[in-house]
Every structure is written in structure tokens, then in C-alpha cells.
Coordinates of N, CA, C and O in Angstrom, one line a residue:
M30 N 1.2 -1.4 0.0 CA 0.2 -0.4 0.4 C 1.5 0.9 -0.3 O 2.0 0.8 0.4
R31 N 0.3 1.9 -0.8 CA 1.9 3.0 -0.6 C 0.9 5.0 0.4 O -0.7 4.6 0.7
A32 N 1.7 4.9 0.7 CA 1.5 5.9 2.0 C 1.4 7.6 0.6 O 1.8 7.2 -0.3
T33 N -0.1 7.7 1.5 CA 0.1 9.3 1.2 C 0.4 10.5 2.2 O -0.4 10.4 3.0
A34 N 1.1 11.4 1.5 CA 0.8 13.0 2.6 C -0.6 13.6 2.8 O -0.8 13.7 1.1
Q35 N -1.1 14.4 3.8 CA -2.8 14.3 4.0 C -1.7 16.3 4.4 O -1.0 15.7 5.2
T36 N -2.6 16.7 2.9 CA -1.7 18.3 3.1 C -3.2 19.0 3.8 O -4.2 18.4 4.7
A37 N -2.3 19.8 4.3 CA -3.4 20.8 5.4 C -4.8 21.5 5.2 O -4.2 22.2 3.4
P38 N -5.0 22.2 5.9 CA -6.5 23.1 4.4 C -5.8 24.3 4.3 O -5.7 25.1 5.3
M39 N -6.4 24.8 3.6 CA -5.9 26.5 2.4 C -5.8 27.2 3.3 O -7.7 27.5 3.4
N40 N -5.6 28.6 3.3 CA -5.5 29.2 5.2 C -6.3 30.0 3.9 O -6.6 30.3 2.8
Q41 N -7.4 31.8 3.8 CA -7.2 32.0 3.4 C -6.5 33.4 2.2 O -7.1 33.3 2.1
E42 N -5.5 33.6 3.2 CA -4.7 34.4 2.6 C -4.0 33.3 2.0 O -3.8 34.5 0.2
A43 N -2.9 31.9 1.4 CA -2.6 31.0 1.0 C -4.3 30.8 -0.5 O -3.3 31.4 -1.3
A44 N -5.1 31.1 0.0 CA -6.2 31.1 -0.6 C -5.8 32.5 -1.8 O -5.7 32.5 -2.7
L45 N -5.8 33.6 -1.5 CA -6.0 34.3 -2.2 C -4.7 34.7 -2.9 O -5.5 35.1 -4.5
L46 N -4.1 34.3 -2.4 CA -1.9 34.4 -3.4 C -2.4 33.8 -4.6 O -2.5 34.3 -5.4
D47 N -3.5 31.9 -4.5 CA -3.9 31.4 -5.5 C -4.8 32.6 -6.3 O -3.9 32.2 -7.6
F48 N -5.5 32.4 -5.7 CA -6.5 33.2 -6.7 C -6.1 34.6 -7.7 O -5.8 34.3 -8.8
A49 N -4.8 34.9 -7.4 CA -4.4 36.5 -7.7 C -3.1 36.3 -8.5 O -3.9 36.6 -9.6
R50 N -2.8 34.9 -8.2 CA -1.9 34.6 -9.1 C -3.0 33.7 -10.7 O -2.5 33.9 -11.7
R51 N -4.1 33.4 -10.4 CA -4.4 32.9 -11.3 C -5.1 34.2 -12.6 O -6.3 33.1 -13.4
L52 N -4.9 34.9 -11.8 CA -5.6 36.2 -12.9 C -4.8 36.8 -13.3 O -5.0 37.2 -14.5
R53 N -3.3 36.6 -13.8 CA -2.7 36.3 -14.1 C -2.7 37.3 -15.8 O -2.9 38.3 -16.1
K54 N -3.7 36.9 -16.1 CA -4.1 36.4 -17.6 C -5.4 36.9 -17.5 O -5.7 37.4 -18.7
F55 N -5.4 37.2 -17.2 CA -7.6 37.9 -16.8 C -7.5 39.2 -15.9 O -8.5 39.1 -15.2
K56 N -6.2 39.8 -15.2 CA -6.8 40.6 -15.1 C -7.3 42.3 -16.0 O -7.8 43.1 -15.2
A57 N -7.7 42.3 -16.9 CA -8.1 43.4 -17.0 C -10.3 43.2 -17.1 O -10.7 42.1 -16.8
G58 N -10.9 44.0 -16.6 CA -11.7 44.5 -15.7 C -12.5 43.7 -14.1 O -13.2 44.3 -14.4
R59 N -11.0 43.2 -14.1 CA -10.7 43.3 -12.4 C -10.6 44.3 -11.3 O -10.1 44.7 -11.7
R60 N -11.3 44.1 -10.5 CA -10.7 45.0 -9.7 C -10.5 45.0 -7.9 O -11.5 43.1 -7.8
A61 N -10.2 44.9 -7.3 CA -10.6 44.5 -6.1 C -10.3 45.4 -4.4 O -9.4 46.8 -5.6
V62 N -11.0 45.0 -3.8 CA -10.6 46.2 -2.8 C -10.3 45.2 -1.0 O -11.0 44.4 -0.8
H63 N -9.0 45.8 -0.6 CA -9.0 45.0 0.6 C -9.4 45.8 1.4 O -8.9 47.5 1.9
V64 N -10.5 46.0 2.8 CA -11.4 46.7 3.6 C -10.5 45.2 4.5 O -11.2 44.8 5.3
R65 N -10.0 47.1 5.0 CA -9.5 47.0 7.2 C -10.1 46.4 8.0 O -9.9 47.4 8.9
L66 N -10.5 45.9 8.1 CA -11.6 45.4 9.9 C -10.8 45.3 10.8 O -11.5 45.8 11.4
S67 N -9.9 44.8 10.6 CA -8.5 45.1 11.4 C -8.4 46.0 12.4 O -8.2 46.3 13.6
Q68 N -8.8 47.3 11.6 CA -7.9 48.3 12.5 C -9.0 48.9 12.6 O -9.3 50.5 13.6
L69 N -10.8 48.6 13.4 CA -11.3 48.9 13.7 C -12.0 49.1 15.3 O -10.6 47.4 15.5
R70 N -12.2 49.5 16.2 CA -11.8 49.6 17.2 C -13.0 48.5 18.2 O -14.0 47.6 17.0
P71 N -12.3 47.6 18.5 CA -12.2 46.2 19.3 C -14.3 45.5 19.8 O -14.8 44.6 19.2
Y72 N -14.7 47.1 19.7 CA -16.3 47.0 19.6 C -16.8 47.4 18.8 O -17.6 45.3 18.2
N73 N -16.2 47.5 17.5 CA -16.4 46.9 16.4 C -16.6 45.2 15.6 O -16.6 45.5 14.4
R74 N -15.6 44.6 16.3 CA -15.2 43.8 15.7 C -15.5 42.5 16.2 O -14.7 41.5 15.8
R75 N -16.5 42.5 16.6 CA -17.2 41.7 17.2 C -18.0 40.5 15.9 O -17.9 41.0 14.7
H76 N -17.9 39.4 16.3 CA -18.6 38.0 15.7 C -19.2 38.4 14.6 O -19.1 38.3 13.8
Q77 N -21.3 39.7 15.0 CA -21.6 39.8 14.3 C -21.8 40.5 13.9 O -22.2 40.8 12.3
H78 N -20.6 42.3 14.1 CA -20.7 42.8 13.5 C -19.6 41.6 11.8 O -19.6 42.5 10.8
L79 N -18.5 41.4 11.7 CA -18.3 41.1 10.7 C -18.7 39.6 10.1 O -18.4 39.5 9.5
R80 N -19.5 39.8 11.1 CA -20.5 38.4 9.8 C -21.2 39.3 8.5 O -21.6 38.9 7.4
I81 N -21.7 40.5 9.2 CA -22.5 41.0 8.4 C -22.0 41.9 7.8 O -22.1 41.8 6.9
A82 N -20.4 41.8 7.7 CA -19.8 42.2 7.2 C -19.1 41.9 6.1 O -19.1 42.3 5.2
V83 N -19.1 40.5 5.8 CA -18.6 39.5 4.8 C -19.7 40.0 4.0 O -19.8 39.7 3.0
T84 N -21.0 39.4 4.4 CA -22.8 39.3 4.1 C -22.9 40.8 2.7 O -23.6 40.5 1.9
T85 N -22.5 41.3 3.0 CA -22.6 42.6 3.2 C -22.1 43.0 1.3 O -22.0 43.7 0.6
F86 N -21.1 41.4 1.0 CA -20.6 42.0 -0.8 C -21.5 40.8 -1.4 O -21.4 40.2 -2.5
D87 N -22.5 40.1 -0.7 CA -23.1 39.0 -1.8 C -23.9 39.5 -2.8 O -23.5 38.7 -4.2
R88 N -23.7 40.2 -3.1 CA -24.1 41.2 -4.0 C -22.5 40.9 -5.6 O -23.5 40.5 -6.2
L89 N -22.5 41.5 -4.5 CA -21.4 41.0 -5.7 C -20.7 40.1 -6.3 O -20.9 39.7 -7.5
V90 N -21.2 39.7 -5.2 CA -20.4 37.4 -5.6 C -21.3 37.5 -6.3 O -21.0 36.4 -7.5
A91 N -23.0 37.0 -6.2 CA -24.2 37.6 -7.2 C -23.8 37.7 -8.2 O -23.7 36.9 -10.0
T92 N -23.5 38.6 -8.8 CA -23.3 39.5 -9.3 C -22.4 39.8 -10.5 O -21.9 39.6 -11.8
Y93 N -21.0 40.0 -10.6 CA -20.0 40.4 -10.4 C -19.1 39.3 -10.2 O -17.5 39.5 -10.3
E94 N -19.1 38.1 -10.5 CA -18.2 36.7 -9.4 C -17.1 36.8 -8.5 O -16.4 36.9 -9.1
A95 N -18.0 37.9 -8.1 CA -16.7 39.0 -7.1 C -16.4 37.0 -6.1 O -17.1 36.0 -5.2
A96 N -14.7 38.0 -5.3 CA -15.0 36.5 -4.3 C -13.9 37.4 -3.5 O -13.7 38.4 -3.4
V97 N -15.2 36.4 -1.6 CA -15.1 37.4 -1.1 C -14.0 36.6 -0.1 O -14.1 35.6 0.7
F98 N -12.4 36.8 0.7 CA -11.8 36.4 1.4 C -11.0 37.1 3.1 O -11.9 38.4 3.4
Q99 N -11.8 36.4 4.0 CA -12.0 36.6 5.0 C -10.7 36.6 5.6 O -9.9 35.4 6.0
M100 N -9.7 37.6 5.8 CA -8.4 36.9 6.5 C -8.0 37.1 7.9 O -9.7 37.9 8.9
F101 N -6.9 35.9 8.4 CA -6.8 36.2 10.4 C -6.9 37.1 11.6 O -7.5 36.8 11.6
N102 N -7.3 38.2 10.2 CA -7.1 40.2 10.7 C -8.3 40.3 10.4 O -8.1 41.8 11.7
D103 N -9.0 39.9 10.1 CA -10.7 39.8 10.2 C -10.7 41.9 9.1 O -11.3 41.6 8.4
D104 N -9.8 41.1 8.0 CA -9.5 41.8 6.9 C -9.8 41.1 6.1 O -10.4 40.3 6.2
L105 N -10.8 41.8 5.3 CA -11.9 41.0 4.1 C -10.5 41.8 2.7 O -10.0 42.5 2.4
V106 N -10.8 41.3 1.4 CA -10.5 41.3 0.6 C -11.7 40.7 -0.4 O -11.6 39.3 -0.8
I107 N -11.7 41.9 -1.7 CA -12.7 40.7 -2.3 C -12.5 41.4 -3.8 O -11.9 42.6 -4.2
I108 N -12.0 40.4 -4.6 CA -12.0 40.8 -6.0 C -13.3 40.7 -7.1 O -13.7 39.4 -6.5
C109 N -13.6 41.4 -7.9 CA -14.7 41.2 -9.5 C -14.5 41.8 -10.1 O -13.1 41.8 -10.3
N110 N -15.4 40.2 -11.3 CA -14.9 41.2 -12.2 C -16.2 42.5 -12.8 O -17.3 41.8 -12.6
G111 N -15.7 43.2 -13.5 CA -16.2 43.6 -14.1 C -17.2 45.2 -13.6 O -18.3 45.5 -13.8
A112 N -17.0 44.3 -12.3 CA -17.4 45.2 -11.8 C -17.3 47.6 -11.1 O -15.8 46.5 -11.2
S113 N -17.9 47.8 -12.2 CA -17.5 49.2 -11.6 C -17.4 49.8 -9.9 O -17.6 49.1 -9.1
V114 N -16.5 50.8 -10.1 CA -16.3 51.0 -8.2 C -16.8 51.4 -7.6 O -17.2 51.0 -7.0
A115 N -18.2 52.4 -8.2 CA -19.6 52.5 -8.0 C -20.3 50.9 -7.7 O -21.0 51.0 -6.0
D116 N -20.6 49.9 -8.0 CA -21.3 49.2 -8.0 C -20.6 48.3 -7.1 O -20.7 48.2 -5.5
I117 N -19.0 48.9 -6.6 CA -18.0 48.2 -4.8 C -18.5 49.5 -4.0 O -19.0 49.1 -2.9
D118 N -18.3 50.3 -4.3 CA -18.6 51.5 -3.7 C -20.0 50.8 -2.6 O -19.9 51.9 -1.8
H119 N -20.9 50.5 -3.2 CA -22.3 50.7 -2.9 C -21.8 50.1 -1.7 O -22.6 50.0 -0.7
S120 N -21.3 48.9 -0.8 CA -20.8 47.7 -0.2 C -20.9 48.3 0.4 O -20.0 48.1 2.1
I121 N -19.5 49.3 0.4 CA -18.4 49.9 1.5 C -19.2 51.1 2.2 O -19.0 50.8 3.4
L122 N -20.3 51.7 1.1 CA -20.9 52.7 1.3 C -21.7 52.3 3.1 O -22.1 52.9 4.1
H123 N -22.2 50.2 3.0 CA -23.0 49.6 4.4 C -22.3 49.7 4.7 O -23.7 49.9 5.9
L124 N -20.3 49.1 5.1 CA -20.2 48.8 6.2 C -19.7 50.2 7.2 O -19.9 51.1 8.2
R125 N -19.2 51.9 6.2 CA -19.7 52.4 6.8 C -20.9 53.1 7.8 O -20.6 53.9 9.2
F126 N -21.4 52.6 7.3 CA -22.5 53.1 7.6 C -23.6 52.2 9.2 O -23.4 52.9 9.9
L127 N -22.4 51.1 9.0 CA -23.0 49.7 10.0 C -21.4 50.1 10.5 O -21.5 49.9 12.5
F128 N -20.2 50.7 11.0 CA -19.4 51.2 10.9 C -19.4 53.3 10.9 O -18.3 52.9 11.9
A129 N -20.7 53.3 11.8 CA -20.1 54.7 11.7 C -19.7 56.0 12.4 O -18.9 56.8 12.5
D130 N -19.7 55.1 13.4 CA -19.3 55.7 14.9 C -17.4 54.7 15.2 O -16.6 56.3 15.7
D131 N -17.2 54.4 14.6 CA -15.2 55.1 14.7 C -14.8 55.4 13.7 O -14.3 55.9 12.3
P132 N -13.3 55.6 14.3 CA -12.0 56.7 13.7 C -12.1 56.7 13.2 O -11.4 56.5 11.7
M133 N -11.4 54.7 12.5 CA -10.9 54.4 11.2 C -11.8 54.7 9.9 O -11.7 54.8 9.1
L134 N -13.2 55.4 10.3 CA -13.9 55.1 9.2 C -13.8 57.0 8.6 O -15.1 57.7 7.8
K135 N -12.6 57.7 9.5 CA -13.5 59.5 9.0 C -12.5 59.9 7.5 O -11.5 59.5 8.0
T136 N -12.7 60.5 6.4 CA -11.3 60.1 5.8 C -10.7 61.4 6.3 O -10.7 62.4 6.9
D137 N -9.1 61.8 5.5 CA -8.3 62.5 6.2 C -8.2 63.7 4.9 O -9.0 64.0 4.4
E138 N -7.4 64.8 5.1 CA -7.9 66.3 4.9 C -7.9 66.4 3.0 O -8.6 66.9 2.7
R139 N -7.2 65.2 2.8 CA -6.7 64.8 0.9 C -8.5 63.8 0.7 O -8.6 63.8 -0.8
G140 N -9.3 64.1 1.8 CA -10.6 63.0 1.5 C -10.1 61.4 1.3 O -11.3 60.8 0.8
Y141 N -9.1 61.0 1.8 CA -8.6 59.5 1.1 C -8.9 58.6 2.7 O -8.9 59.5 3.6
L142 N -9.4 57.9 2.3 CA -10.5 56.2 3.0 C -9.1 55.7 4.5 O -9.6 54.3 2.7
P143 N -8.5 55.2 4.7 CA -7.7 54.4 4.7 C -7.8 53.4 5.5 O -7.6 52.0 5.7
F144 N -9.6 53.0 5.1 CA -10.6 52.3 5.6 C -10.5 50.8 4.5 O -10.3 49.2 4.6
C145 N -10.1 51.4 3.3 CA -10.3 51.3 1.9 C -8.8 51.1 1.6 O -8.4 51.8 1.5
E146 N -8.7 50.0 1.0 CA -7.2 49.8 -0.3 C -7.2 50.0 -1.5 O -8.1 48.7 -1.7
W147 N -7.8 50.0 -3.3 CA -8.6 49.7 -3.9 C -7.4 49.4 -5.0 O -6.0 50.1 -5.5
Y148 N -8.4 47.9 -6.0 CA -7.3 47.8 -6.6 C -7.9 47.3 -8.6 O -8.4 47.2 -8.2
D149 N -7.1 48.3 -9.3 CA -8.1 48.2 -10.5 C -6.3 46.8 -11.3 O -5.3 47.3 -11.6
L150 N -6.8 45.8 -11.4 CA -6.3 44.8 -11.0 C -5.5 44.5 -13.2 O -4.5 44.2 -12.8
S151 N -5.6 45.5 -13.4 CA -4.8 45.6 -15.3 C -4.7 47.0 -14.7 O -3.2 46.6 -15.6
A152 N -4.0 48.1 -14.2 CA -3.2 48.9 -13.7 C -2.4 47.7 -11.6 O -0.5 48.8 -12.5
N153 N -2.8 48.1 -11.2 CA -2.2 46.8 -9.7 C -2.0 45.9 -9.8 O -2.5 45.8 -8.1
Y154 N -1.9 45.2 -10.4 CA -1.6 43.5 -10.5 C -0.3 43.9 -9.5 O -0.8 42.0 -8.2
E155 N 0.4 43.5 -9.3 CA 1.9 43.3 -9.2 C 1.4 43.3 -7.3 O 1.8 43.2 -6.6
A156 N 0.7 45.0 -7.4 CA 0.3 45.6 -5.9 C -0.3 45.0 -5.2 O -0.9 44.2 -3.8
L157 N -0.9 43.8 -5.8 CA -2.5 43.2 -5.2 C -1.9 42.2 -5.0 O -1.5 41.3 -3.3
L158 N -0.3 41.3 -5.4 CA 0.0 39.9 -5.5 C 1.3 40.9 -4.2 O 1.1 39.9 -2.9
R159 N 1.9 41.6 -4.1 CA 2.8 41.7 -2.9 C 1.5 41.4 -1.5 O 2.0 41.1 -1.1
M160 N 0.6 42.5 -1.8 CA -0.7 42.3 -0.3 C -1.0 41.2 0.0 O -0.9 40.9 1.5
A161 N -1.4 39.7 -1.5 CA -1.6 39.1 -0.6 C -0.1 38.3 -0.4 O -0.5 37.7 0.9
Q162 N 0.6 38.4 -0.3 CA 1.4 38.1 0.3 C 2.5 38.9 1.5 O 2.1 37.4 2.6
E163 N 1.8 39.3 1.9 CA 2.2 40.7 3.2 C 1.4 39.6 4.1 O 1.6 39.4 5.3
M164 N 0.4 39.4 3.7 CA -1.1 38.7 4.6 C -0.7 37.2 4.8 O -1.0 36.9 6.0
I165 N 0.5 37.0 3.9 CA 0.5 35.2 4.6 C 1.8 35.1 5.1 O 1.9 35.0 6.6
D166 N 2.2 36.3 4.9 CA 4.1 37.0 5.7 C 3.3 37.1 7.3 O 4.0 36.7 7.9
A167 N 2.0 38.3 7.5 CA 1.7 38.4 8.9 C 1.1 37.6 9.4 O 1.1 36.8 10.7
R168 N 0.3 36.8 9.0 CA 0.1 35.3 9.5 C 0.5 34.6 10.2 O 0.4 34.3 10.5
A169 N 2.0 34.0 9.6 CA 3.1 33.0 10.0 C 3.3 34.1 11.6 O 3.9 33.9 11.9
R170 N 4.3 35.5 11.1 CA 4.4 35.9 12.8 C 3.3 36.2 13.5 O 3.3 35.7 14.6
H171 N 1.7 36.3 12.8 CA 1.4 36.0 14.6 C 1.3 34.7 15.2 O 0.8 34.6 15.7
E172 N 1.0 33.9 13.7 CA 1.1 32.2 14.3 C 2.0 31.4 15.3 O 2.0 31.2 16.6
A173 N 3.2 32.6 14.4 CA 4.6 32.1 15.3 C 4.2 32.8 17.1 O 5.2 32.3 17.8
E174 N 3.8 34.0 17.2 CA 3.5 34.5 17.6 C 2.9 33.7 19.5 O 3.2 33.3 20.2
T175 N 1.8 34.1 18.6 CA 1.3 33.2 19.5 C 1.7 31.7 20.7 O 1.3 31.5 20.8
A176 N 2.4 31.4 19.0 CA 3.0 29.9 20.2 C 4.5 30.5 21.3 O 4.0 29.8 21.6
A177 N 4.7 30.9 20.5 CA 5.7 31.1 21.4 C 5.1 31.5 23.1 O 6.0 31.8 24.1
A178 N 4.0 32.8 22.7 CA 3.4 33.1 24.7 C 3.1 32.2 24.7 O 2.2 31.7 26.1
R179 N 2.3 30.5 24.6 CA 1.2 29.5 24.9 C 2.3 28.7 25.7 O 3.1 28.8 25.8
P180 N 1.6 27.9 27.0 CA 3.3 28.3 28.0 C 3.2 26.9 28.1 O 2.0 25.3 27.1
H181 N 4.5 26.1 27.3 CA 4.7 24.3 27.2 C 4.1 23.6 28.2 O 4.7 23.7 29.8
A182 N 3.5 22.7 27.8 CA 3.7 21.6 29.2 C 4.3 20.2 29.7 O 5.5 20.9 28.7

């Protein structure tokens, strides 16, 4: 009998990078947005709020073949095919209402909203790949820190 190695399930960060790499030849018409839920106050990062945040993008999933990835730190990355900025921003607006009391949702003096990072894959594909790799690296650091902090038996 031949032994086979069992592989661990792919985490969301690795799935994001894998998905992004597969889009290399299909970048045209695709947009992505990185929603930094990890920057919200703890009160706004409760399970029920995060679940609502994920389901806010269901319309994009159904209409624009969107993929939603929930990172270990609660950030979301949404990648859409054929959606306009306005289409995606409609869902972002719902999040802004949900978390309206959080300081992270305030725009800066230039009108920039640090809550979201936008990617037009036709122009910013490499930036998306870098962000996905940074998420993998951040998860690895987090897991190492968590393991080091656990008491050893």
C-alpha cells in the first residue's frame, strides 16, 4: 500500500494569493478592494459585526463573480470581475453606515479613506500580489507569536 501525505487545508491568505496568481492572464475588467476591518475598534470587530460585513458583499458575489476572502486579522479582500468602482463602493457605503461611529471611517484632509485600499488589476496587479504575500507573512508572524506565548506542557 502506498502512503500519501495529507495536506493541511488552505487558509484564506494562501487562497487569496493562489486566486490572484490565477488571474495573471485575466486582469482586464477586474477590481479588488482590501477592507481593513482589523483597524476598527474592538467593539466593532465582534463576531456579529464581522459576519454582517462579509454578507454585505453577497450582491457582488452573485452579480460580478466576486470572491471574498476573510483574513486571519478580520480584514476582507474582495475581487470582482466587471464591477465598477460605484458598484463596489455601494457595498463599502453599507459598511461605513454599520461602523459609522468608528474613527477609522473618517476621511483624511485629502478625502482619502484609509479603511479601504483599491486595486484595478489592469494597472495594480503586482500590488495586489504583494499585499496577498504580506498577508501570508503577517499570518505566519502572528502564529509564531501565538505559539511562543503559549505555556509549554
